[in-house]
XYZ file of C-alpha atoms in Angstrom:
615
model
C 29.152 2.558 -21.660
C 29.194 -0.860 -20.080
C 32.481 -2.160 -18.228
C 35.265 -4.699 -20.063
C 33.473 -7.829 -19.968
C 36.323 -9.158 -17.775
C 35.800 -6.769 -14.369
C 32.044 -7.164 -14.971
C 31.643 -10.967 -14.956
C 29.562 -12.316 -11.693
C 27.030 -14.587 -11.099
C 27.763 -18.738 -12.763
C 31.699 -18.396 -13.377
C 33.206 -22.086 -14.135
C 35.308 -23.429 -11.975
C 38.840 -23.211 -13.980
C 40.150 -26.780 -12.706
C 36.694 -28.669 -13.154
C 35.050 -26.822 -15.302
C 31.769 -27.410 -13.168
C 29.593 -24.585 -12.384
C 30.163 -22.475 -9.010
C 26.991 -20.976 -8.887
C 24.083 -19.784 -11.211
C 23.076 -16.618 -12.183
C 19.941 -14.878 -10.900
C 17.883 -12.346 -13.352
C 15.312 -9.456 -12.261
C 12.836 -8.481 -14.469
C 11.367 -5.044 -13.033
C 8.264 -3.723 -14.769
C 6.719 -0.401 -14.842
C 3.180 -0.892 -16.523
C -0.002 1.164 -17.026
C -1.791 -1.001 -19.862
C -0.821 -4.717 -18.538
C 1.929 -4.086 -21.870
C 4.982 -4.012 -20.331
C 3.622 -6.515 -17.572
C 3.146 -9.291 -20.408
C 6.360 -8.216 -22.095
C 7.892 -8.712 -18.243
C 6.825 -12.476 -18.005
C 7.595 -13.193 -21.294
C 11.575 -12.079 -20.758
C 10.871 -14.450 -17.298
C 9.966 -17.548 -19.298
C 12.721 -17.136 -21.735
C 15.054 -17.199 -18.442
C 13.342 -20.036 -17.019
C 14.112 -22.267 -20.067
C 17.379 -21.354 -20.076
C 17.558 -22.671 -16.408
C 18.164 -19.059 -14.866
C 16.733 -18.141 -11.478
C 14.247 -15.436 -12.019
C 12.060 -12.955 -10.201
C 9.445 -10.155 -11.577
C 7.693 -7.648 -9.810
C 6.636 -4.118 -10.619
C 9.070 -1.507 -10.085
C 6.660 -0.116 -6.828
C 6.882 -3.818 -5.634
C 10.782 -3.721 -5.369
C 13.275 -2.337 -2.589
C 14.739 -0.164 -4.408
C 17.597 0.295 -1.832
C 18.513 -3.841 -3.051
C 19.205 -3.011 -6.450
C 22.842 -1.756 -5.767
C 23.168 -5.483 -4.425
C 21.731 -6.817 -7.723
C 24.135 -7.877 -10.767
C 21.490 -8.384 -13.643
C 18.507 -6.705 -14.514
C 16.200 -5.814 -17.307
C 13.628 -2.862 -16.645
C 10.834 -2.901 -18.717
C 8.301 0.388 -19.041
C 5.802 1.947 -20.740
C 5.145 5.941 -21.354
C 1.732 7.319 -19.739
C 0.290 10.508 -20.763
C 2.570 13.262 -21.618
C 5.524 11.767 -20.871
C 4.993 10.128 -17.361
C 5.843 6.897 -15.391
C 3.239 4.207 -15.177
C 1.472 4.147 -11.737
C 3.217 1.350 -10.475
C 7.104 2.966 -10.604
C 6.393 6.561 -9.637
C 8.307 5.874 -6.424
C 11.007 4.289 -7.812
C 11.103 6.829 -10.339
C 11.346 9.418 -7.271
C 13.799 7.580 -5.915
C 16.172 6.757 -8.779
C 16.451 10.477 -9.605
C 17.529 11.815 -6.433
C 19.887 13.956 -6.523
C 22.050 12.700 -3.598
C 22.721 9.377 -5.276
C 26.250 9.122 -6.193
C 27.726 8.138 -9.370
C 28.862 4.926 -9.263
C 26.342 3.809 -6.959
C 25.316 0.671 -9.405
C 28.583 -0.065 -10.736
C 28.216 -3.578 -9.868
C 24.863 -3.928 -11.821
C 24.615 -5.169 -15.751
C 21.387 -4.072 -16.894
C 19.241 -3.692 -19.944
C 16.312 -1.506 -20.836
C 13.061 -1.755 -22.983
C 10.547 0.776 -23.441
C 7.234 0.009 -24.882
C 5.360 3.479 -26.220
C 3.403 4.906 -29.068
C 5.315 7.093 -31.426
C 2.284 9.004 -32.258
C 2.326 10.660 -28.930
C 5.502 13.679 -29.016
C 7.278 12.018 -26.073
C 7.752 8.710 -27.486
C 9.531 6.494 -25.171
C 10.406 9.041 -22.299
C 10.543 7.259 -19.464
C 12.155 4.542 -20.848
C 15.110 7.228 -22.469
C 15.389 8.643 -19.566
C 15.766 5.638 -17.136
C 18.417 4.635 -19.424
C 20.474 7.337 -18.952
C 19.615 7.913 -15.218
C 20.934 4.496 -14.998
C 24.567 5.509 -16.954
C 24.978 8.206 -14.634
C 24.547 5.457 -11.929
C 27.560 3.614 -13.390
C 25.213 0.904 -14.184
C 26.894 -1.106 -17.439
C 24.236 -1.197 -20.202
C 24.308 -4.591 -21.891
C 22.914 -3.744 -25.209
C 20.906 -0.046 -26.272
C 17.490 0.844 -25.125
C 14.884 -0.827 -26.835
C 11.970 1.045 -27.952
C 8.892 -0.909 -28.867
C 6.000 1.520 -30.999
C 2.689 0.423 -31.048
C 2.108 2.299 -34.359
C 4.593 -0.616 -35.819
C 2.581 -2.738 -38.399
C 3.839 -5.840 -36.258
C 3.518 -3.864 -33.317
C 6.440 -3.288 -30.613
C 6.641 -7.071 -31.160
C 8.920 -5.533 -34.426
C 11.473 -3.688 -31.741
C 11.222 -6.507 -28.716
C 12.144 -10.007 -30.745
C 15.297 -8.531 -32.340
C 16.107 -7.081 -28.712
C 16.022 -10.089 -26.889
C 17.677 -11.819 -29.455
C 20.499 -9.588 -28.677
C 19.958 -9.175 -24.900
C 20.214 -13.277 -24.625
C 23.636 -13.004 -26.699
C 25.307 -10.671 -24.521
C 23.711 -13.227 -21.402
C 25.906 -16.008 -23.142
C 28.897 -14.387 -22.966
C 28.379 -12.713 -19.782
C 27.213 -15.969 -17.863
C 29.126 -18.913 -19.977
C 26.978 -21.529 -17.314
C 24.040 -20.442 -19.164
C 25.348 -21.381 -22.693
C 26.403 -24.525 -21.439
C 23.184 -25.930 -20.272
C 20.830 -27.040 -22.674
C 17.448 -24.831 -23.155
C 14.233 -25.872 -22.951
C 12.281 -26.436 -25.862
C 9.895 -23.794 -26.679
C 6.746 -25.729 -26.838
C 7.573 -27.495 -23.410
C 5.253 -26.207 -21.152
C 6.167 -24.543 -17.812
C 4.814 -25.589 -14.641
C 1.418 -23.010 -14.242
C 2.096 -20.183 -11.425
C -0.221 -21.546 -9.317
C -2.406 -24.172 -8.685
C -6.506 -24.351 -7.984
C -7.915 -26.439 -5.331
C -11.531 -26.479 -5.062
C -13.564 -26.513 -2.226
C -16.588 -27.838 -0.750
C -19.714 -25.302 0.115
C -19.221 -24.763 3.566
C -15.830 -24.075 4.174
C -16.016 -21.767 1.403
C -18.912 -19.071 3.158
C -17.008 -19.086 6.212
C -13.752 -18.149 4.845
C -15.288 -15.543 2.024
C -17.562 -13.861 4.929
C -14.105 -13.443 6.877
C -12.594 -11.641 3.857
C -15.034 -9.701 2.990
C -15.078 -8.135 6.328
C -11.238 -7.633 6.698
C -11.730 -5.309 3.684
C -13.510 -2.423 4.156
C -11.325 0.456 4.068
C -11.069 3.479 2.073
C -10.983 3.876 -2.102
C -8.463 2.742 -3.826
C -7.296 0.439 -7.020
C -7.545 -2.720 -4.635
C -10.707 -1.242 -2.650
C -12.393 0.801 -4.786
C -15.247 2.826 -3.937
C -19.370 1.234 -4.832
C -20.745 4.156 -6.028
C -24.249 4.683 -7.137
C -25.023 5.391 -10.610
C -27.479 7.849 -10.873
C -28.242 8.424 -14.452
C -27.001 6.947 -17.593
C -27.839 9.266 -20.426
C -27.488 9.105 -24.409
C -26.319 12.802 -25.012
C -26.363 12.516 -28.698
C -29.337 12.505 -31.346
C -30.822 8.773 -31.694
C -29.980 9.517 -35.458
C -26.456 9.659 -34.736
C -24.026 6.648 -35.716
C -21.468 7.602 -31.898
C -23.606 6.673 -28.765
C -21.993 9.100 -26.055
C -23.669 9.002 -22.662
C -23.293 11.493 -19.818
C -23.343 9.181 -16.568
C -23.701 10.293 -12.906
C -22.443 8.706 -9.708
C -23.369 9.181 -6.066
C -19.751 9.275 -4.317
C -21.482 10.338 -0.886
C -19.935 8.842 1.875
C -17.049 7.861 -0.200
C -14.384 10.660 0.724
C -13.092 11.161 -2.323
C -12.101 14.823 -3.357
C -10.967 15.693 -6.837
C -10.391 18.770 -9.045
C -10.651 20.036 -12.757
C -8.328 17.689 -14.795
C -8.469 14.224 -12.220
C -9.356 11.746 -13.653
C -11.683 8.624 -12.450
C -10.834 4.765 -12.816
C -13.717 2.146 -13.672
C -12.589 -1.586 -14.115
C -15.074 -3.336 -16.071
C -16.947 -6.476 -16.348
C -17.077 -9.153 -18.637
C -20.581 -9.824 -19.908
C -22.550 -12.348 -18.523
C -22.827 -14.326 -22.492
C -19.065 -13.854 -22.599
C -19.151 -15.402 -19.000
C -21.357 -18.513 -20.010
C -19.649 -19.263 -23.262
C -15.849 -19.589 -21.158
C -17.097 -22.032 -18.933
C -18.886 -24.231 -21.633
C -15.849 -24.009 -23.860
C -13.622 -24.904 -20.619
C -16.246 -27.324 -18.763
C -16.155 -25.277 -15.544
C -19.133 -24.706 -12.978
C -19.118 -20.673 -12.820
C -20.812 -21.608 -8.830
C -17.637 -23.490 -7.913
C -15.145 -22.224 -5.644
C -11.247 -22.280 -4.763
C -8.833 -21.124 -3.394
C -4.984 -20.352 -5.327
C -1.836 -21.270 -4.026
C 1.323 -19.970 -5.860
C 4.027 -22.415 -6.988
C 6.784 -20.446 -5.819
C 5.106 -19.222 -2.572
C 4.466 -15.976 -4.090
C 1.406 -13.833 -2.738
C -1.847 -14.790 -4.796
C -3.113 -12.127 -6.742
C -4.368 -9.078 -4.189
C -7.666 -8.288 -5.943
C -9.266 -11.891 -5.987
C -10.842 -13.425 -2.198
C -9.471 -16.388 -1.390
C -11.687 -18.526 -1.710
C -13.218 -17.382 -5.319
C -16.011 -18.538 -7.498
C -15.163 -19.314 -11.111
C -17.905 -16.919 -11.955
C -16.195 -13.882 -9.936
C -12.797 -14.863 -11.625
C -14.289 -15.151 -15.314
C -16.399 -12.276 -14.628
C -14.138 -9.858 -12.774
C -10.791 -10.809 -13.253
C -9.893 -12.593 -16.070
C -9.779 -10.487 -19.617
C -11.232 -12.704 -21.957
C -12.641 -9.690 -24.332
C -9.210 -8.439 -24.997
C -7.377 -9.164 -28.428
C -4.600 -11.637 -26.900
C -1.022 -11.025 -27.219
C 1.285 -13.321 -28.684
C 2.154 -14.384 -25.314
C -1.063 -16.118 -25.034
C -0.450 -18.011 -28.362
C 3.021 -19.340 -26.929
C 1.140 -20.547 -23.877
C -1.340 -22.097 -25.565
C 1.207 -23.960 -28.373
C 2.977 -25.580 -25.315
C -0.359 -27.610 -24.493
C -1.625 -28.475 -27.984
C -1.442 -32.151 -29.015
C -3.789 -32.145 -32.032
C -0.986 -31.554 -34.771
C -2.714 -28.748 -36.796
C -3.564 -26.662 -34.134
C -0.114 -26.994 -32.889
C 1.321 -25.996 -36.321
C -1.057 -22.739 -36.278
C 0.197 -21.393 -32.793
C 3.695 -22.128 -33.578
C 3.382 -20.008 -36.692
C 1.230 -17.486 -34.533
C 4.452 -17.497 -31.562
C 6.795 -17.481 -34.158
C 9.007 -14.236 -34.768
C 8.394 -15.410 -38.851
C 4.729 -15.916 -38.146
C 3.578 -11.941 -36.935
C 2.302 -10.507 -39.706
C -0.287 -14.157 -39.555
C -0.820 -13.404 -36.585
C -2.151 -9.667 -36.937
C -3.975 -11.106 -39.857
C -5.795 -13.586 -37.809
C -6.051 -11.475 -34.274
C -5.031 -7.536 -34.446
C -6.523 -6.336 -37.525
C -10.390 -8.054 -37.126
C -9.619 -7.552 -32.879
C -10.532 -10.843 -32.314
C -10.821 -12.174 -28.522
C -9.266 -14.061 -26.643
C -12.423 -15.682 -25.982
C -13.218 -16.263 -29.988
C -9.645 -17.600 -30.132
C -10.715 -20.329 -27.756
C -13.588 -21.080 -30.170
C -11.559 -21.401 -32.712
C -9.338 -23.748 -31.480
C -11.738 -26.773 -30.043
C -8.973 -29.540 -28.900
C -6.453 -27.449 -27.166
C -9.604 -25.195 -25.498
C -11.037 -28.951 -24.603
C -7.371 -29.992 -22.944
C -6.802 -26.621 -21.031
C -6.420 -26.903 -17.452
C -7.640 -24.800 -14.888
C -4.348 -23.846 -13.559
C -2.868 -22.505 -16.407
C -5.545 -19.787 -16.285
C -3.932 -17.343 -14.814
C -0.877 -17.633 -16.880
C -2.677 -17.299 -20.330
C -5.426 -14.622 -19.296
C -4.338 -11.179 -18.110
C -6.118 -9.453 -15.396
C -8.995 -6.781 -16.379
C -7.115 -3.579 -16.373
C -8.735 -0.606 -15.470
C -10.259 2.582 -17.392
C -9.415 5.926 -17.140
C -12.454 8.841 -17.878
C -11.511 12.337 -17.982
C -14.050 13.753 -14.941
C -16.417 15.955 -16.884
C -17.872 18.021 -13.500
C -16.867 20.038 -10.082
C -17.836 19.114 -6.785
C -18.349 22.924 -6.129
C -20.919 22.760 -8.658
C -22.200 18.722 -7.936
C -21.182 18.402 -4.287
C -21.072 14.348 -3.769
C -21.685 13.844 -7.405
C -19.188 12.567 -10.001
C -19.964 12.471 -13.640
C -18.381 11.418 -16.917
C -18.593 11.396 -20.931
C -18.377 8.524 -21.970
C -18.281 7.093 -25.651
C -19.423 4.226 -26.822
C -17.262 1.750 -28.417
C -18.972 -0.319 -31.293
C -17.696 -1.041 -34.729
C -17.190 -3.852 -37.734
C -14.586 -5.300 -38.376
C -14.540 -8.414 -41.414
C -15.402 -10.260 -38.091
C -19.891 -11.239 -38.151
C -19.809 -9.944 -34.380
C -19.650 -6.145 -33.756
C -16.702 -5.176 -31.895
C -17.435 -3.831 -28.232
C -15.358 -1.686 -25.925
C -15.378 -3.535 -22.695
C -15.799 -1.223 -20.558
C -18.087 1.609 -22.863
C -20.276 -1.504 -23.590
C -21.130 -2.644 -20.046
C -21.160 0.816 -18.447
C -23.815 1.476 -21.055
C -26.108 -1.545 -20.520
C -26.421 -0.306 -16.779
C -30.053 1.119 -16.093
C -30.400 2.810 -12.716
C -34.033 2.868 -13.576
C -34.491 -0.742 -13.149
C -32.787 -0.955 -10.174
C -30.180 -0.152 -7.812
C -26.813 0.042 -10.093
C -23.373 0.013 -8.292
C -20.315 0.993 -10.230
C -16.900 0.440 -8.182
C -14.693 3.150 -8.659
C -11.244 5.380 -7.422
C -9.636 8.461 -8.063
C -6.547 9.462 -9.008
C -4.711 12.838 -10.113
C -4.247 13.846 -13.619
C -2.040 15.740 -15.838
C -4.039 18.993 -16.289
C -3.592 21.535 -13.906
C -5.102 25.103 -14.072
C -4.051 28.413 -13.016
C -5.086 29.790 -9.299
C -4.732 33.722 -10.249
C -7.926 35.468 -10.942
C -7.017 37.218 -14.121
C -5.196 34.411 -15.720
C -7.634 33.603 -18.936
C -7.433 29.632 -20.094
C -7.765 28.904 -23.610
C -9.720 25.460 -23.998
C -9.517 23.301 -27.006
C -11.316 20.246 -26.958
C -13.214 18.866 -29.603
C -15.957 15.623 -29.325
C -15.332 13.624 -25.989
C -12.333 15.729 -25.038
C -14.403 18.765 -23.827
C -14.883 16.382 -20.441
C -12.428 17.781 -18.483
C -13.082 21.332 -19.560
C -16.689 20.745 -18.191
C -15.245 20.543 -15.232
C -12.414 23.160 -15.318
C -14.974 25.917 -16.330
C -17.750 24.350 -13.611
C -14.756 25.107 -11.102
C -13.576 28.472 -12.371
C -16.909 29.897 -12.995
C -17.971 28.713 -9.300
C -14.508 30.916 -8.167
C -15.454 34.189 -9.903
C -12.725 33.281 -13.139
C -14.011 35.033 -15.622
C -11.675 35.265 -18.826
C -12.170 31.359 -20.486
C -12.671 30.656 -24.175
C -13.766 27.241 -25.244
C -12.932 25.668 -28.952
C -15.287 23.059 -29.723
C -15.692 20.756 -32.276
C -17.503 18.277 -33.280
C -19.658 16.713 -36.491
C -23.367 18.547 -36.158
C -24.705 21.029 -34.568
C -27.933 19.588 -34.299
C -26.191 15.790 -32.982
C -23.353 15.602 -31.194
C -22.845 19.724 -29.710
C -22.014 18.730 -25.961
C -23.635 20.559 -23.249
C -24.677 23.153 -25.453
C -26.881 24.807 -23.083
C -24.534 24.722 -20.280
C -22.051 26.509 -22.700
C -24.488 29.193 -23.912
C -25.444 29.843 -19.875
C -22.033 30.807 -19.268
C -21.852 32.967 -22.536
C -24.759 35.272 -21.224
C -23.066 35.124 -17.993
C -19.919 37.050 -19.746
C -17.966 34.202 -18.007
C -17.151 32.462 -21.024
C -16.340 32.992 -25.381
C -17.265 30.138 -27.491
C -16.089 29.080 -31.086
C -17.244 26.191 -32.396
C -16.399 24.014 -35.622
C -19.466 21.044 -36.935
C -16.994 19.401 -39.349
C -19.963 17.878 -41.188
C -22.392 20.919 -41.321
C -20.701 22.203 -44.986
C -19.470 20.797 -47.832
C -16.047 21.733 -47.138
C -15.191 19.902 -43.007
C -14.374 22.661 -40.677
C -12.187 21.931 -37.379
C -11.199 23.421 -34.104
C -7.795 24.094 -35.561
C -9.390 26.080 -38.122
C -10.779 28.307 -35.658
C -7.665 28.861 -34.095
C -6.403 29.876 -37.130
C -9.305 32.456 -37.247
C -8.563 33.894 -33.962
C -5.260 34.479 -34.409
C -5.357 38.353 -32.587
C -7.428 37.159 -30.044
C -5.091 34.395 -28.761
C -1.912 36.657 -29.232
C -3.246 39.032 -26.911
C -4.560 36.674 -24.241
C -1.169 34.748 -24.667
C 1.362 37.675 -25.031
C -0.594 40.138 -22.339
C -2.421 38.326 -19.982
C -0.783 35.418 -19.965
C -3.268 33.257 -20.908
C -2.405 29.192 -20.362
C -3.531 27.146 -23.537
C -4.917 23.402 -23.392
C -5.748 20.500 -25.519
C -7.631 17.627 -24.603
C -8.839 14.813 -27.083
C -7.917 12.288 -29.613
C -4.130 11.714 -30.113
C -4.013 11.133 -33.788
C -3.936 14.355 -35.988
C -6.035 16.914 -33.977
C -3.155 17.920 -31.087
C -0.831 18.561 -33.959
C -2.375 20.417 -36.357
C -4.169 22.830 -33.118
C 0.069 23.384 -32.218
C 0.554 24.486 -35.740
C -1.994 26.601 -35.964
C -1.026 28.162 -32.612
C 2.902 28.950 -34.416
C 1.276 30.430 -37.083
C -0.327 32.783 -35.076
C 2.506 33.292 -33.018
C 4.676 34.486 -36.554
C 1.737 36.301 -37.829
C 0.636 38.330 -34.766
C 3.945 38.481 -33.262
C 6.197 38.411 -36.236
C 8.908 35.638 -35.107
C 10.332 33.200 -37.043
C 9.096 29.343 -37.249
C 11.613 28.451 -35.096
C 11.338 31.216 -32.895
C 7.271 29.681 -32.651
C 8.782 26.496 -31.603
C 10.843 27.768 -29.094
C 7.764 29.443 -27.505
C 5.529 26.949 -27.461
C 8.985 25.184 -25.986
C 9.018 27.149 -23.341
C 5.126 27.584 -22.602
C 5.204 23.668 -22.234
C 7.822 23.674 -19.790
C 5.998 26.218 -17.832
C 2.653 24.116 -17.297
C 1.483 27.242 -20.074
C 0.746 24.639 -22.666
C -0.810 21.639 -21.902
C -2.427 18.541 -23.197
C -4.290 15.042 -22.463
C -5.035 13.231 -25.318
C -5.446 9.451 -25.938
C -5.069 6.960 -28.828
C-alpha cells in the first residue's frame, strides 16, 4: 500500500550536520460535505495541525485545482455519503475528474494521503464515496498513511467513536513521516487560536452606501449563493387538526424565476432563525442586532460568499449563523479555550475530551439541546465571548432539501412541497423544533406578502420515457411527495400503467391527496393499495401489501418491465419493502433467495430499482 517510509519522506527533513530544520511541512485538508459534517470534521483536523505548528490549508474538494494535487505531498480527504451512494455537492467535479479514465497509474506517487468518511450505516451504501476514493486513490499510486476511516452516525458516541482513534493514528504516522513536527513542542489544547477573521464595525453611512452597491452587483440567476425569492402562495395543514404530525402542503410562485425541474428534483430552502432565538443571542452576547461590519479574514482568505459586506448582526444571527443546531464537540473545544471561570472550564474539557463523549451526548445529543441553550447555560464564558470568534464556533445555516411533490405540466410556474412538521419532547421543558419545518410553517401568505428564497437542483429518481413501461410506487407518509409529482407528469404524457403503495396511520387523518389519487383511479390511469397502520388492532404496512400483490408485481416486473421505487423514511420501511419484493420474486418466479438478491442486484444497477429515503 503506501511506499517504504524512506523514498516517501518530503516536506521538514533535518538537516544531518545541524540538526536544524530545512523546511516545514505543509498539510491539505480537502472536504467533500453535504450536512456541514465533514466541513467541521475538516477544521477540526486543521486546528490539530495548527498546534502542532504545521502550515495548513482547507477548502472543499470543488474549491481545489485538482490538476495541483499531483504537486501536493500530504493530504487528508474528508467526505460524507449523500443519498444512495453519491458525492456531496461540493466534490462532484473532482469526483469526475479523479475517475477519469485517462489518468495514469502512478500519477500521485509523490502524494501521502489519508482518508475519512463520515456516513450512516443504516443507509445500504455506507461509506461509498469515501471506499471508493480510497481505492481510486491506490490505483493513483497515492501511499495511504493509515486505512480509511469510517465514521457512523448510528454510533452511540457518534462518528466521534471512528474519528478520535483515527487521528490518533493519522498524527503518529505524521511523527514519523515529518520528524520536524515531533520536535517542536504542541500547543496546548485549551490555548486558543487566533479567530479566522476579525469584525470591524462601522458607522451608519458608510454602511448604506456600500450594502446598496452589493445588493445591486447581485442579481443574477438561482442558485445556492443567489437563490430565487419566490412567493408563497399557500401554506396548508393537510392533516386532521386531531392529528399529533402537522404536515402542510405549501405552494410557491417561481414565475419569472427560470427554473425548470422534473419528477424526482428536488428543491433547497435555507431557513431562518426565529426572531426570540435572534433576541436572546444578542442579550446573552451584548450585541446591537442594528449594528453593522464588515469581515476581514486573518489569512487573507475570501470572507464567506453568502454574507454582504458590510452585514448587520441581525442578518448574521438571523441568516447565517446556526444557533438552533445541537453543537458538535468542536464547538465545546472552542469554547474551553476561552473559559476562565474554573468550573466551566472543567465541564468543556470533559465535554472536548475523547474520555468525556458519552457526557457529552448526555448533556447535548440525547435532549438536542442548542447551541443557543448551551450559551445559557454557561453565563461567564457566554459573557467573555468575543465577536470574532463567531464565526469559528457557529456553523453556517445549511440548507434543506424537500422532495418536489408537483409537475410544472400540471402547475406551470408553480412549485409545491410536503412538508412535515418537526416538534417533539425531549427531558428538555422546551419542545424541540425543526428549524426549518418550524419557520416555514409560521409563514402566513394571508397576512401578507411571504417570500421564501429558494433553488433547484437534480435528484436521484429518474423515471422511464417509454409509454408502456408501468412504475411501481411505494411511498408511505411524507415520501409519496415525489410520486405526486412523477404521476402529475406521467398522467399529463398519456402513461398509463402506475400503481401507488401508500401508507400511512388513518384513513380518516393523515391519507395524502386522497382525492387526487382516487381522480386518477376513475381515470384507469392509476391502481392504488393502501395500508392505515393504526386503523386495526393488528398495524398493517405498505410492505404488507406488497406481500399481497405478489402476482401482480411479478407480472409487471417479469413482462412489462415494470421499474420499482421507494421513497421515505430510512429506518426499517426500505428494507422490509426489498424483502418483501424477494419473496415474491421466489414465490412467483420460483428462484432461490439468492437468486432474489441477485435480481434485485441487477434491477438496481439498471436504474430498475430505485430509492430516496432519509434518516
Amino acid at each position: 500500500m503506501a511506499l517504504p517510509l524512506r523514498s516517501r519522506l518530503h516536506g521538514a527533513v533535518p538537516d544531518e550536520d545541524s540538526g536544524e530544520i530545512m523546511s516545514g511541512p505543509s498539510l491539505l485538508v480537502l472536504y467533500g460535505s453535504q450536512t456541514g459534517t465533514a466541513q467541521d470534521t475538516a477544521y477540526r483536523i486543521s486546528r490539530q495541525a495548527q498546534r502542532r505548528h504545521l502550515k495548513v490549508r482547507v477548502l472543499p474538494l470543488d474549491g481545489y485545482n485538482v490538476a495541483e494535487l499531483i504537486s501536493e505531498s500530504l493530504v487528508v480527504f474528508v467526505c460524507s455519503t449523500t443519498g444512495q451512494g453519491d458525492p456531496p455537492d461540493n466534490m462532484k467535479n473532482f469526483w469526475r475528474f479523479l475517475f477519469r479514465k485517462s489518468l495514469p497509474v502512478g500519477s500521485l506517487s509523490c502524494l501521502d494521503c489519508a482518508v475519512l468518511g463520515l456516513g450512516d450505516s443504516s443507509y445500504p451504501k455506507f461509506n461509498f464515496v469515501a471506499k471508493k476514493l480510497h481505492k481510486r486513490l491506490l490505483q493513483l499510486g497515492a501511499g495511504m498513511l493509515i486505512p480509511v476511516g469510517l465514521g457512523d452516525d448510528q454510533h452511540d458516541l457518534g462518528p466521534d467513536a471512528v474519528i478520535d482513534p483515527w487521528l490518533r493514528s493519522f498524527w503518529e504516522k505524521v511523527l514519523v513521516l515529518y520528524p520536524s513536527v515531533s520536535n517542536m513542542e504542541a500547543l496546548r489544547e485549551d490555548e486558543p487560536l487566533p479567530p479566522s477573521y476579525t469584525f470591524r464595525f462601522l458607522d451608519e453611512e458608510t454602511d448604506q452606501t456600500e450594502v446598496l452597491l452589493r445588493i445591486n452587483s447581485e442579481q443574477t440567476g438561482p442558485s445556492e449563493f443567489r437563490p430565487f425569492p419566490a412567493r408563497m402562495l399557500s401554506n396548508r395543514r393537510v392533516t386532521a387538526p386531531s392529528h399529533f404530525q402537522d404536515v402542510r402542503l405549501m405552494e410557491f410562485d417561481i414565475s419569472g424565476s427560470n427554473i425548470e425541474f422534473a419528477a424526482g428534483d428536488i428543491v433547497k430552502i435555507r431557513p431562518q432563525n426565529s426572531a426570540e432565538d435572534v433576541q436572546l443571542f444578542c442579550q446573552l452576547l451584548r450585541l446591537d442586532p442594528d449594528s453593522r461590519f464588515t469581515l476581514r479574514a486573518t489569512d487573507d482568505a475570501p470572507v464567506p460568499a453568502r454574507l454582504p459586506q458590510p452585514c448587520s448582526v441581525r442578518h448574521l444571527v438571523e441568516r447565517y449563523l446556526d444557533i438552533a443546531a445541537v453543537p458538535r464537540r468542536s464547538f465545546f473545544e472552542l469554547l474551553s479555550g476561552f473559559a476562565t471561570n474554573e468550573l466551566e472550564r472543567d465541564k468543556l474539557a470533559e465535554f472536548s475530551s475523547a474520555a468525556g463523549q458519552d457526557q457529552l451526548h448526555s448533556y447535548c445529543n440525547r435532549p438536542r439541546r442548542t447551541a443557543l441553550e448551551v450559551l445559557s447555560d454557561f453565563p461567564h464564558i457566554t459573557a467573555e465571548l468575543k465577536v470574532d470568534h463567531l464565526l469559528d464556533l457557529f456553523p453556517e445555516i445549511q440548507p434543506r432539501s424537500f422532495s418536489i411533490a408537483s409537475s410544472l405540466k400540471v402547475h406551470p410556474n408553480r412549485l409545491q412541497i410536503l412538508v412535515a412538521v418537526v416538534l417533539y419532547r425531549s427531558k428538555l421543558f422546551k419542545p424541540r423544533r425543526g428549524l426549518c419545518s418550524s419557520w416555514l410553517a409560521s409563514l402566513d401568505p394571508e397576512q401578507g406578502e411571504v417570500r421564501v428564497p429558494l433553488w433547484v437542483k437534480k435528484g436521484s429518481l429518474r423515471f422511464p420515457k417509454e409509454l408502456e413501461t408501468p412504475v411501481i410506487l411505494v411511498g408511505p407518509g411524507t415520501g409519496v411527495a415525489p410520486f405526486r409529482s412523477a404521476l402529475q407528469e406521467r398522467v399529463s404524457e398519456g402513461k398509463t400503467a402506475n400503481v401507488l403503495f401508500f401508507g400511512c396511520r388513518s384513513e380518516s387523518k393523515d391519507f395524502y391527496f386522497r382525492s387526487e389519487w382516487e381522480d386518477m383511479m376513475k381515470a384507469g390511469n392509476l391502481r392504488l393499495f393502501t395500508a392505515f397502520s393504526r386503523d386495526q388492532e393488528e398495524k398493517v404496512y405498505v410492505q404488507h401489501r406488497v406481500r399481497e400483490n405478489t402476482a401482480l408485481l411479478w407480472e409487471l416486473m417479469t413482462n412489462k418491465k415494470a421499474c420499482f421505487y421507494i421513497a421515505g423514511n430510512a429506518k426499517q420501511m426500505p428494507a422490509a419493502v426489498c424483502d418483501a419484493l424477494k419473496e415474491a420474486l421466489q414465490q412467483e418466479g420460483g428462484v432461490s433467495a439468492e437468486e432474489a438478491e441477485q435480481t434485485l442486484a441487477a434491477m438496481e444497477k439498471t436504474g430498475r430499482l430505485q430509492s430516496e429515503t432519509w434518516s
